[in-house]
Amino acid sequence: MRTPIIAGNWKMNKTVPETIELVRGLRGALLGISGVEVVLCPPFVSLWVAKNALGQSGFGLGAQNMHWEDKGAFTGEISPMMIKEICQYVILGHSERRQYFGETDESVNRKAKAALTHGLKPIVCVGESLAQYEAGQTDYVVSTQVRGGLAGLTAEQMANVAIAYEPIWAIGTGRAATAEGANAVVARSIRGPLTELFGEVVAHATRVQYGGSVTPANIIEFMSQPDLDGGLVGGASLKTTDFAEIVKLTAQAKG
Ligand code: PGA
């Protein structure tokens, strides 16, 4: 059994005081929830206060990106050494990083290796653009990203890797993928390559999240699919009630 994981990707949202408020709100709203791993990913500058505000809630904390080097002359970057003090997780290769900041499968791969070396659990994001989707290239794009991003990892390391399938055309658009469609892509283009790379046991054990306009209204549908093990939630993770509802409905659907 794969424990479902719901991660909130706050992106470039929430100040430090707003972070404390949202974390406290979520703690209250999700008191006693079980069966779902909850991970919050605020901006770097709020990670420390978020950690303190999380206290004994049991929620995980993740960064939204990191550099692969331990330290050095990389102005504006954050290293795994810094993140591992505070977080358990790190989102890598989000489509916004690929699109606006030149992230490639190669850099994602370097970062994934660095994260695992330092005991951080990467959430590796993959997903096709609208043009690629319409051109029927989804399987090729997604499986290439999986192979590239995870190249050279060991089967043991894969126990600490989650993958988020996020069709770019579904991110922030209110136009989510269909649950069946997303499940098919995950089964074919993510678990398929995972089987080739690491064997069936790993392919079956790896958690794959869906991301792209996840809301309380559609989460049950996604979580009713056999190959989807949670969500990577953007917009709806910024609202206490919406995010709490998504977690609760996931617990219900997977319970
Ligand atoms: P969204 O973002 O839920 O706002 O579509 C998801 C993501 O980019 O991780």
PDB file of C-alpha atoms and ligand atoms in Angstrom:
ATOM      1  CA  MET A   1       0.000   0.000   0.000  1.00  0.00           C
ATOM      2  CA  ARG A   2       1.251   3.465  -0.940  1.00  0.00           C
ATOM      3  CA  THR A   3       0.490   6.152   1.630  1.00  0.00           C
ATOM      4  CA  PRO A   4      -1.176   9.035  -0.196  1.00  0.00           C
ATOM      5  CA  ILE A   5       0.656  12.348  -0.110  1.00  0.00           C
ATOM      6  CA  ILE A   6      -0.897  15.774  -0.516  1.00  0.00           C
ATOM      7  CA  ALA A   7       1.641  18.546  -0.955  1.00  0.00           C
ATOM      8  CA  GLY A   8       0.821  22.235  -1.043  1.00  0.00           C
ATOM      9  CA  ASN A   9       2.980  24.148  -3.500  1.00  0.00           C
ATOM     10  CA  TRP A  10       2.574  27.724  -2.342  1.00  0.00           C
ATOM     11  CA  LYS A  11       4.748  29.044  -5.185  1.00  0.00           C
ATOM     12  CA  MET A  12       5.625  32.732  -4.720  1.00  0.00           C
ATOM     13  CA  ASN A  13       2.803  33.427  -2.294  1.00  0.00           C
ATOM     14  CA  LYS A  14       2.430  34.340   1.406  1.00  0.00           C
ATOM     15  CA  THR A  15       4.597  36.602   3.519  1.00  0.00           C
ATOM     16  CA  VAL A  16       6.118  35.376   6.777  1.00  0.00           C
ATOM     17  CA  PRO A  17       3.145  36.487   8.937  1.00  0.00           C
ATOM     18  CA  GLU A  18       0.724  35.023   6.395  1.00  0.00           C
ATOM     19  CA  THR A  19       2.663  31.761   6.497  1.00  0.00           C
ATOM     20  CA  ILE A  20       2.241  31.499  10.256  1.00  0.00           C
ATOM     21  CA  GLU A  21      -1.461  32.190   9.914  1.00  0.00           C
ATOM     22  CA  LEU A  22      -1.994  29.573   7.204  1.00  0.00           C
ATOM     23  CA  VAL A  23       0.033  26.908   9.011  1.00  0.00           C
ATOM     24  CA  ARG A  24      -1.892  27.504  12.240  1.00  0.00           C
ATOM     25  CA  GLY A  25      -5.172  27.367  10.374  1.00  0.00           C
ATOM     26  CA  LEU A  26      -4.269  24.079   8.726  1.00  0.00           C
ATOM     27  CA  ARG A  27      -3.135  22.546  11.999  1.00  0.00           C
ATOM     28  CA  GLY A  28      -6.483  23.373  13.518  1.00  0.00           C
ATOM     29  CA  ALA A  29      -8.490  22.211  10.518  1.00  0.00           C
ATOM     30  CA  LEU A  30      -6.624  18.918  10.208  1.00  0.00           C
ATOM     31  CA  LEU A  31      -6.327  17.954  13.839  1.00  0.00           C
ATOM     32  CA  GLY A  32      -6.271  14.177  14.195  1.00  0.00           C
ATOM     33  CA  ILE A  33      -6.252  13.478  10.453  1.00  0.00           C
ATOM     34  CA  SER A  34      -4.508  10.226   9.551  1.00  0.00           C
ATOM     35  CA  GLY A  35      -3.793   8.068   6.520  1.00  0.00           C
ATOM     36  CA  VAL A  36      -2.474  10.946   4.408  1.00  0.00           C
ATOM     37  CA  GLU A  37       0.959  12.495   4.424  1.00  0.00           C
ATOM     38  CA  VAL A  38       0.588  16.273   4.381  1.00  0.00           C
ATOM     39  CA  VAL A  39       3.493  18.370   3.091  1.00  0.00           C
ATOM     40  CA  LEU A  40       3.626  22.163   2.942  1.00  0.00           C
ATOM     41  CA  CYS A  41       6.021  23.916   0.563  1.00  0.00           C
ATOM     42  CA  PRO A  42       6.212  27.636   1.344  1.00  0.00           C
ATOM     43  CA  PRO A  43       8.831  29.996  -0.102  1.00  0.00           C
ATOM     44  CA  PHE A  44      12.387  29.610   1.230  1.00  0.00           C
ATOM     45  CA  VAL A  45      12.228  32.635   3.543  1.00  0.00           C
ATOM     46  CA  SER A  46       9.215  31.208   5.356  1.00  0.00           C
ATOM     47  CA  LEU A  47      10.490  27.665   5.851  1.00  0.00           C
ATOM     48  CA  TRP A  48      11.918  28.290   9.276  1.00  0.00           C
ATOM     49  CA  VAL A  49       8.835  29.961  10.730  1.00  0.00           C
ATOM     50  CA  ALA A  50       6.700  27.317   9.075  1.00  0.00           C
ATOM     51  CA  LYS A  51       8.729  24.630  10.819  1.00  0.00           C
ATOM     52  CA  ASN A  52       8.173  26.295  14.165  1.00  0.00           C
ATOM     53  CA  ALA A  53       4.484  26.831  13.510  1.00  0.00           C
ATOM     54  CA  LEU A  54       4.076  23.180  12.479  1.00  0.00           C
ATOM     55  CA  GLY A  55       5.305  21.986  15.872  1.00  0.00           C
ATOM     56  CA  GLN A  56       4.141  18.435  16.542  1.00  0.00           C
ATOM     57  CA  SER A  57       1.491  18.435  13.800  1.00  0.00           C
ATOM     58  CA  GLY A  58       3.269  15.661  11.909  1.00  0.00           C
ATOM     59  CA  PHE A  59       3.027  17.607   8.643  1.00  0.00           C
ATOM     60  CA  GLY A  60       6.084  17.528   6.430  1.00  0.00           C
ATOM     61  CA  LEU A  61       7.831  20.561   5.051  1.00  0.00           C
ATOM     62  CA  GLY A  62       9.333  20.989   1.600  1.00  0.00           C
ATOM     63  CA  ALA A  63      11.289  23.552  -0.398  1.00  0.00           C
ATOM     64  CA  GLN A  64      10.204  24.444  -3.930  1.00  0.00           C
ATOM     65  CA  ASN A  65      13.636  24.143  -5.539  1.00  0.00           C
ATOM     66  CA  MET A  66      17.312  23.927  -4.632  1.00  0.00           C
ATOM     67  CA  HIS A  67      20.797  23.939  -6.132  1.00  0.00           C
ATOM     68  CA  TRP A  68      22.757  20.686  -6.388  1.00  0.00           C
ATOM     69  CA  GLU A  69      25.981  22.015  -4.859  1.00  0.00           C
ATOM     70  CA  ASP A  70      26.540  22.018  -1.091  1.00  0.00           C
ATOM     71  CA  LYS A  71      27.813  25.604  -1.021  1.00  0.00           C
ATOM     72  CA  GLY A  72      29.757  28.148  -3.019  1.00  0.00           C
ATOM     73  CA  ALA A  73      29.571  31.127  -5.318  1.00  0.00           C
ATOM     74  CA  PHE A  74      26.028  30.700  -6.634  1.00  0.00           C
ATOM     75  CA  THR A  75      24.357  34.020  -5.883  1.00  0.00           C
ATOM     76  CA  GLY A  76      20.694  33.667  -5.105  1.00  0.00           C
ATOM     77  CA  GLU A  77      20.710  29.883  -4.776  1.00  0.00           C
ATOM     78  CA  ILE A  78      19.880  27.648  -1.809  1.00  0.00           C
ATOM     79  CA  SER A  79      21.734  24.408  -1.100  1.00  0.00           C
ATOM     80  CA  PRO A  80      20.614  21.001   0.162  1.00  0.00           C
ATOM     81  CA  MET A  81      22.716  21.618   3.276  1.00  0.00           C
ATOM     82  CA  MET A  82      20.505  24.561   4.139  1.00  0.00           C
ATOM     83  CA  ILE A  83      17.247  22.877   3.298  1.00  0.00           C
ATOM     84  CA  LYS A  84      17.858  19.624   5.121  1.00  0.00           C
ATOM     85  CA  GLU A  85      18.085  21.484   8.428  1.00  0.00           C
ATOM     86  CA  ILE A  86      14.449  22.434   8.072  1.00  0.00           C
ATOM     87  CA  CYS A  87      12.705  20.245   5.476  1.00  0.00           C
ATOM     88  CA  GLN A  88      12.167  16.606   4.586  1.00  0.00           C
ATOM     89  CA  TYR A  89      11.071  17.288   1.002  1.00  0.00           C
ATOM     90  CA  VAL A  90      12.050  19.329  -2.019  1.00  0.00           C
ATOM     91  CA  ILE A  91      10.029  19.902  -5.187  1.00  0.00           C
ATOM     92  CA  LEU A  92      12.247  19.537  -8.250  1.00  0.00           C
ATOM     93  CA  GLY A  93      11.642  20.324 -11.909  1.00  0.00           C
ATOM     94  CA  HIS A  94       8.307  22.043 -11.528  1.00  0.00           C
ATOM     95  CA  SER A  95       7.101  23.140 -14.970  1.00  0.00           C
ATOM     96  CA  GLU A  96       7.380  26.806 -13.939  1.00  0.00           C
ATOM     97  CA  ARG A  97      11.060  26.235 -13.173  1.00  0.00           C
ATOM     98  CA  ARG A  98      11.503  24.462 -16.494  1.00  0.00           C
ATOM     99  CA  GLN A  99       9.599  27.146 -18.392  1.00  0.00           C
ATOM    100  CA  TYR A 100      10.908  30.347 -16.786  1.00  0.00           C
ATOM    101  CA  PHE A 101      14.232  29.401 -15.211  1.00  0.00           C
ATOM    102  CA  GLY A 102      15.832  26.993 -17.640  1.00  0.00           C
ATOM    103  CA  GLU A 103      15.447  23.814 -15.604  1.00  0.00           C
ATOM    104  CA  THR A 104      16.214  20.715 -17.681  1.00  0.00           C
ATOM    105  CA  ASP A 105      16.024  16.979 -17.118  1.00  0.00           C
ATOM    106  CA  GLU A 106      19.762  17.100 -16.551  1.00  0.00           C
ATOM    107  CA  SER A 107      19.595  19.737 -13.826  1.00  0.00           C
ATOM    108  CA  VAL A 108      16.639  17.958 -12.249  1.00  0.00           C
ATOM    109  CA  ASN A 109      18.709  14.789 -12.228  1.00  0.00           C
ATOM    110  CA  ARG A 110      21.664  16.490 -10.535  1.00  0.00           C
ATOM    111  CA  LYS A 111      19.358  18.006  -7.964  1.00  0.00           C
ATOM    112  CA  ALA A 112      17.575  14.710  -7.309  1.00  0.00           C
ATOM    113  CA  LYS A 113      20.896  12.992  -6.663  1.00  0.00           C
ATOM    114  CA  ALA A 114      22.056  15.799  -4.371  1.00  0.00           C
ATOM    115  CA  ALA A 115      18.762  15.774  -2.477  1.00  0.00           C
ATOM    116  CA  LEU A 116      18.924  12.028  -1.886  1.00  0.00           C
ATOM    117  CA  THR A 117      22.572  12.198  -0.845  1.00  0.00           C
ATOM    118  CA  HIS A 118      21.532  14.655   1.850  1.00  0.00           C
ATOM    119  CA  GLY A 119      18.527  12.671   3.010  1.00  0.00           C
ATOM    120  CA  LEU A 120      15.950  14.927   1.365  1.00  0.00           C
ATOM    121  CA  LYS A 121      12.991  13.402  -0.454  1.00  0.00           C
ATOM    122  CA  PRO A 122      12.515  14.858  -3.932  1.00  0.00           C
ATOM    123  CA  ILE A 123       9.115  15.353  -5.506  1.00  0.00           C
ATOM    124  CA  VAL A 124      10.084  15.222  -9.171  1.00  0.00           C
ATOM    125  CA  CYS A 125       7.612  17.008 -11.452  1.00  0.00           C
ATOM    126  CA  VAL A 126       6.879  15.949 -15.008  1.00  0.00           C
ATOM    127  CA  GLY A 127       4.208  16.914 -17.495  1.00  0.00           C
ATOM    128  CA  GLU A 128       3.519  17.938 -21.082  1.00  0.00           C
ATOM    129  CA  SER A 129       2.616  21.354 -22.506  1.00  0.00           C
ATOM    130  CA  LEU A 130      -0.652  22.060 -24.273  1.00  0.00           C
ATOM    131  CA  ALA A 131       1.059  21.954 -27.685  1.00  0.00           C
ATOM    132  CA  GLN A 132       2.652  18.600 -26.853  1.00  0.00           C
ATOM    133  CA  TYR A 133      -0.660  17.292 -25.538  1.00  0.00           C
ATOM    134  CA  GLU A 134      -2.475  18.347 -28.691  1.00  0.00           C
ATOM    135  CA  ALA A 135       0.251  16.863 -30.884  1.00  0.00           C
ATOM    136  CA  GLY A 136      -0.147  13.501 -29.148  1.00  0.00           C
ATOM    137  CA  GLN A 137       3.336  13.672 -27.600  1.00  0.00           C
ATOM    138  CA  THR A 138       2.331  13.246 -23.970  1.00  0.00           C
ATOM    139  CA  ASP A 139       3.720   9.746 -23.531  1.00  0.00           C
ATOM    140  CA  TYR A 140       7.004  10.592 -25.185  1.00  0.00           C
ATOM    141  CA  VAL A 141       7.485  13.814 -23.207  1.00  0.00           C
ATOM    142  CA  VAL A 142       6.533  12.401 -19.839  1.00  0.00           C
ATOM    143  CA  SER A 143       8.508   9.184 -20.156  1.00  0.00           C
ATOM    144  CA  THR A 144      11.560  11.136 -21.358  1.00  0.00           C
ATOM    145  CA  GLN A 145      11.332  13.416 -18.320  1.00  0.00           C
ATOM    146  CA  VAL A 146      11.037  10.407 -16.013  1.00  0.00           C
ATOM    147  CA  ARG A 147      14.060   8.684 -17.559  1.00  0.00           C
ATOM    148  CA  GLY A 148      16.139  11.861 -17.613  1.00  0.00           C
ATOM    149  CA  GLY A 149      15.227  13.114 -14.175  1.00  0.00           C
ATOM    150  CA  LEU A 150      15.807   9.780 -12.457  1.00  0.00           C
ATOM    151  CA  ALA A 151      18.800   8.539 -14.466  1.00  0.00           C
ATOM    152  CA  GLY A 152      21.413   6.800 -12.370  1.00  0.00           C
ATOM    153  CA  LEU A 153      19.365   6.561  -9.181  1.00  0.00           C
ATOM    154  CA  THR A 154      19.286   3.230  -7.397  1.00  0.00           C
ATOM    155  CA  ALA A 155      16.219   1.181  -6.580  1.00  0.00           C
ATOM    156  CA  GLU A 156      16.905   1.852  -2.881  1.00  0.00           C
ATOM    157  CA  GLN A 157      16.972   5.597  -3.455  1.00  0.00           C
ATOM    158  CA  MET A 158      13.629   5.404  -5.258  1.00  0.00           C
ATOM    159  CA  ALA A 159      11.957   4.596  -1.935  1.00  0.00           C
ATOM    160  CA  ASN A 160      12.426   8.286  -1.100  1.00  0.00           C
ATOM    161  CA  VAL A 161      11.297   9.722  -4.421  1.00  0.00           C
ATOM    162  CA  ALA A 162       7.783  10.829  -5.307  1.00  0.00           C
ATOM    163  CA  ILE A 163       6.772  11.874  -8.801  1.00  0.00           C
ATOM    164  CA  ALA A 164       4.181  14.519  -9.586  1.00  0.00           C
ATOM    165  CA  TYR A 165       2.425  14.277 -12.928  1.00  0.00           C
ATOM    166  CA  GLU A 166       1.306  17.783 -13.808  1.00  0.00           C
ATOM    167  CA  PRO A 167       0.031  18.464 -17.324  1.00  0.00           C
ATOM    168  CA  ILE A 168       1.120  22.072 -17.870  1.00  0.00           C
ATOM    169  CA  TRP A 169      -2.171  22.950 -19.526  1.00  0.00           C
ATOM    170  CA  ALA A 170      -3.942  22.005 -16.309  1.00  0.00           C
ATOM    171  CA  ILE A 171      -1.800  24.107 -13.961  1.00  0.00           C
ATOM    172  CA  GLY A 172      -3.530  27.212 -12.670  1.00  0.00           C
ATOM    173  CA  THR A 173      -6.047  27.111 -15.503  1.00  0.00           C
ATOM    174  CA  GLY A 174      -9.043  25.613 -13.772  1.00  0.00           C
ATOM    175  CA  ARG A 175      -8.969  23.011 -16.537  1.00  0.00           C
ATOM    176  CA  ALA A 176      -7.915  19.830 -14.740  1.00  0.00           C
ATOM    177  CA  ALA A 177      -7.108  16.663 -16.644  1.00  0.00           C
ATOM    178  CA  THR A 178      -9.712  13.938 -16.499  1.00  0.00           C
ATOM    179  CA  ALA A 179      -8.990  11.473 -13.727  1.00  0.00           C
ATOM    180  CA  GLU A 180      -8.969   8.540 -16.155  1.00  0.00           C
ATOM    181  CA  GLY A 181      -6.693  10.401 -18.556  1.00  0.00           C
ATOM    182  CA  ALA A 182      -4.199  11.273 -15.832  1.00  0.00           C
ATOM    183  CA  ASN A 183      -4.271   7.742 -14.492  1.00  0.00           C
ATOM    184  CA  ALA A 184      -3.543   6.336 -17.949  1.00  0.00           C
ATOM    185  CA  VAL A 185      -0.552   8.630 -18.435  1.00  0.00           C
ATOM    186  CA  VAL A 186       0.807   7.682 -15.015  1.00  0.00           C
ATOM    187  CA  ALA A 187       0.353   3.965 -15.627  1.00  0.00           C
ATOM    188  CA  ARG A 188       1.878   4.029 -19.092  1.00  0.00           C
ATOM    189  CA  SER A 189       4.420   6.829 -19.152  1.00  0.00           C
ATOM    190  CA  ILE A 190       5.568   6.893 -15.523  1.00  0.00           C
ATOM    191  CA  ARG A 191       5.171   3.419 -14.055  1.00  0.00           C
ATOM    192  CA  GLY A 192       6.198   1.951 -17.432  1.00  0.00           C
ATOM    193  CA  PRO A 193       9.645   3.591 -17.487  1.00  0.00           C
ATOM    194  CA  LEU A 194       9.987   2.994 -13.735  1.00  0.00           C
ATOM    195  CA  THR A 195       9.568  -0.719 -14.399  1.00  0.00           C
ATOM    196  CA  GLU A 196      12.258  -0.643 -17.070  1.00  0.00           C
ATOM    197  CA  LEU A 197      14.646   1.407 -14.947  1.00  0.00           C
ATOM    198  CA  PHE A 198      14.142  -0.070 -11.494  1.00  0.00           C
ATOM    199  CA  GLY A 199      11.950  -3.139 -11.789  1.00  0.00           C
ATOM    200  CA  GLU A 200       8.338  -3.884 -11.022  1.00  0.00           C
ATOM    201  CA  VAL A 201       8.584  -3.665  -7.251  1.00  0.00           C
ATOM    202  CA  VAL A 202       9.848  -0.085  -7.374  1.00  0.00           C
ATOM    203  CA  ALA A 203       7.398   0.860 -10.128  1.00  0.00           C
ATOM    204  CA  HIS A 204       4.579  -0.364  -7.944  1.00  0.00           C
ATOM    205  CA  ALA A 205       5.862   1.176  -4.712  1.00  0.00           C
ATOM    206  CA  THR A 206       6.627   4.673  -6.040  1.00  0.00           C
ATOM    207  CA  ARG A 207       4.104   7.330  -5.154  1.00  0.00           C
ATOM    208  CA  VAL A 208       2.777   9.406  -8.038  1.00  0.00           C
ATOM    209  CA  GLN A 209       0.847  12.588  -7.329  1.00  0.00           C
ATOM    210  CA  TYR A 210      -1.454  14.374  -9.739  1.00  0.00           C
ATOM    211  CA  GLY A 211      -1.199  18.151 -10.059  1.00  0.00           C
ATOM    212  CA  GLY A 212      -3.083  20.748 -12.072  1.00  0.00           C
ATOM    213  CA  SER A 213      -6.179  22.590 -10.838  1.00  0.00           C
ATOM    214  CA  VAL A 214      -6.843  20.177  -7.984  1.00  0.00           C
ATOM    215  CA  THR A 215      -9.800  21.371  -5.896  1.00  0.00           C
ATOM    216  CA  PRO A 216     -12.079  19.938  -3.207  1.00  0.00           C
ATOM    217  CA  ALA A 217     -14.595  19.381  -6.024  1.00  0.00           C
ATOM    218  CA  ASN A 218     -12.399  17.075  -8.110  1.00  0.00           C
ATOM    219  CA  ILE A 219      -9.984  15.437  -5.661  1.00  0.00           C
ATOM    220  CA  ILE A 220     -12.218  12.417  -4.991  1.00  0.00           C
ATOM    221  CA  GLU A 221     -12.284  11.577  -8.681  1.00  0.00           C
ATOM    222  CA  PHE A 222      -8.500  11.660  -8.888  1.00  0.00           C
ATOM    223  CA  MET A 223      -8.061   9.710  -5.681  1.00  0.00           C
ATOM    224  CA  SER A 224     -10.426   7.008  -6.907  1.00  0.00           C
ATOM    225  CA  GLN A 225      -7.861   6.112  -9.566  1.00  0.00           C
ATOM    226  CA  PRO A 226      -5.547   3.196  -8.796  1.00  0.00           C
ATOM    227  CA  ASP A 227      -2.297   4.795  -9.988  1.00  0.00           C
ATOM    228  CA  LEU A 228      -2.726   8.221  -8.393  1.00  0.00           C
ATOM    229  CA  ASP A 229      -1.399   8.489  -4.846  1.00  0.00           C
ATOM    230  CA  GLY A 230      -2.112  12.057  -3.902  1.00  0.00           C
ATOM    231  CA  GLY A 231      -1.869  15.572  -5.201  1.00  0.00           C
ATOM    232  CA  LEU A 232       0.461  18.499  -5.730  1.00  0.00           C
ATOM    233  CA  VAL A 233      -1.818  21.425  -5.063  1.00  0.00           C
ATOM    234  CA  GLY A 234      -1.087  25.011  -6.068  1.00  0.00           C
ATOM    235  CA  GLY A 235      -3.876  27.592  -5.870  1.00  0.00           C
ATOM    236  CA  ALA A 236      -6.094  25.590  -3.532  1.00  0.00           C
ATOM    237  CA  SER A 237      -3.223  25.101  -1.073  1.00  0.00           C
ATOM    238  CA  LEU A 238      -3.340  28.810  -0.213  1.00  0.00           C
ATOM    239  CA  LYS A 239      -6.763  28.577   1.377  1.00  0.00           C
ATOM    240  CA  THR A 240      -7.126  26.807   4.709  1.00  0.00           C
ATOM    241  CA  THR A 241     -10.552  25.354   4.082  1.00  0.00           C
ATOM    242  CA  ASP A 242      -9.833  24.180   0.533  1.00  0.00           C
ATOM    243  CA  PHE A 243      -6.538  22.512   1.349  1.00  0.00           C
ATOM    244  CA  ALA A 244      -7.902  20.898   4.520  1.00  0.00           C
ATOM    245  CA  GLU A 245     -10.878  19.606   2.549  1.00  0.00           C
ATOM    246  CA  ILE A 246      -8.583  18.139  -0.126  1.00  0.00           C
ATOM    247  CA  VAL A 247      -6.622  16.288   2.560  1.00  0.00           C
ATOM    248  CA  LYS A 248      -9.749  14.994   4.274  1.00  0.00           C
ATOM    249  CA  LEU A 249     -11.332  13.820   1.028  1.00  0.00           C
ATOM    250  CA  THR A 250      -8.101  12.062   0.093  1.00  0.00           C
ATOM    251  CA  ALA A 251      -8.094  10.225   3.420  1.00  0.00           C
ATOM    252  CA  GLN A 252     -11.698   9.233   2.756  1.00  0.00           C
ATOM    253  CA  ALA A 253     -11.129   8.107  -0.852  1.00  0.00           C
ATOM    254  CA  LYS A 254      -7.984   6.129  -0.078  1.00  0.00           C
ATOM    255  CA  GLY A 255      -9.017   4.906   3.385  1.00  0.00           C
TER     256      GLY A 255
HETATM  257  P1  PGA B   1      -2.560  24.547  -9.426  1.00  0.00           P
HETATM  258  O1  PGA B   1      -0.978  24.340  -9.422  1.00  0.00           O
HETATM  259  O2  PGA B   1      -3.132  23.607  -8.394  1.00  0.00           O
HETATM  260  O3  PGA B   1      -2.764  25.990  -9.052  1.00  0.00           O
HETATM  261  O4  PGA B   1      -3.043  24.224 -10.791  1.00  0.00           O
HETATM  262  C1  PGA B   1      -0.417  23.068  -9.286  1.00  0.00           C
HETATM  263  C2  PGA B   1       1.085  23.143  -9.361  1.00  0.00           C
HETATM  264  O5  PGA B   1       1.613  23.936 -10.156  1.00  0.00           O
HETATM  265  O6  PGA B   1       1.798  22.419  -8.631  1.00  0.00           O
END
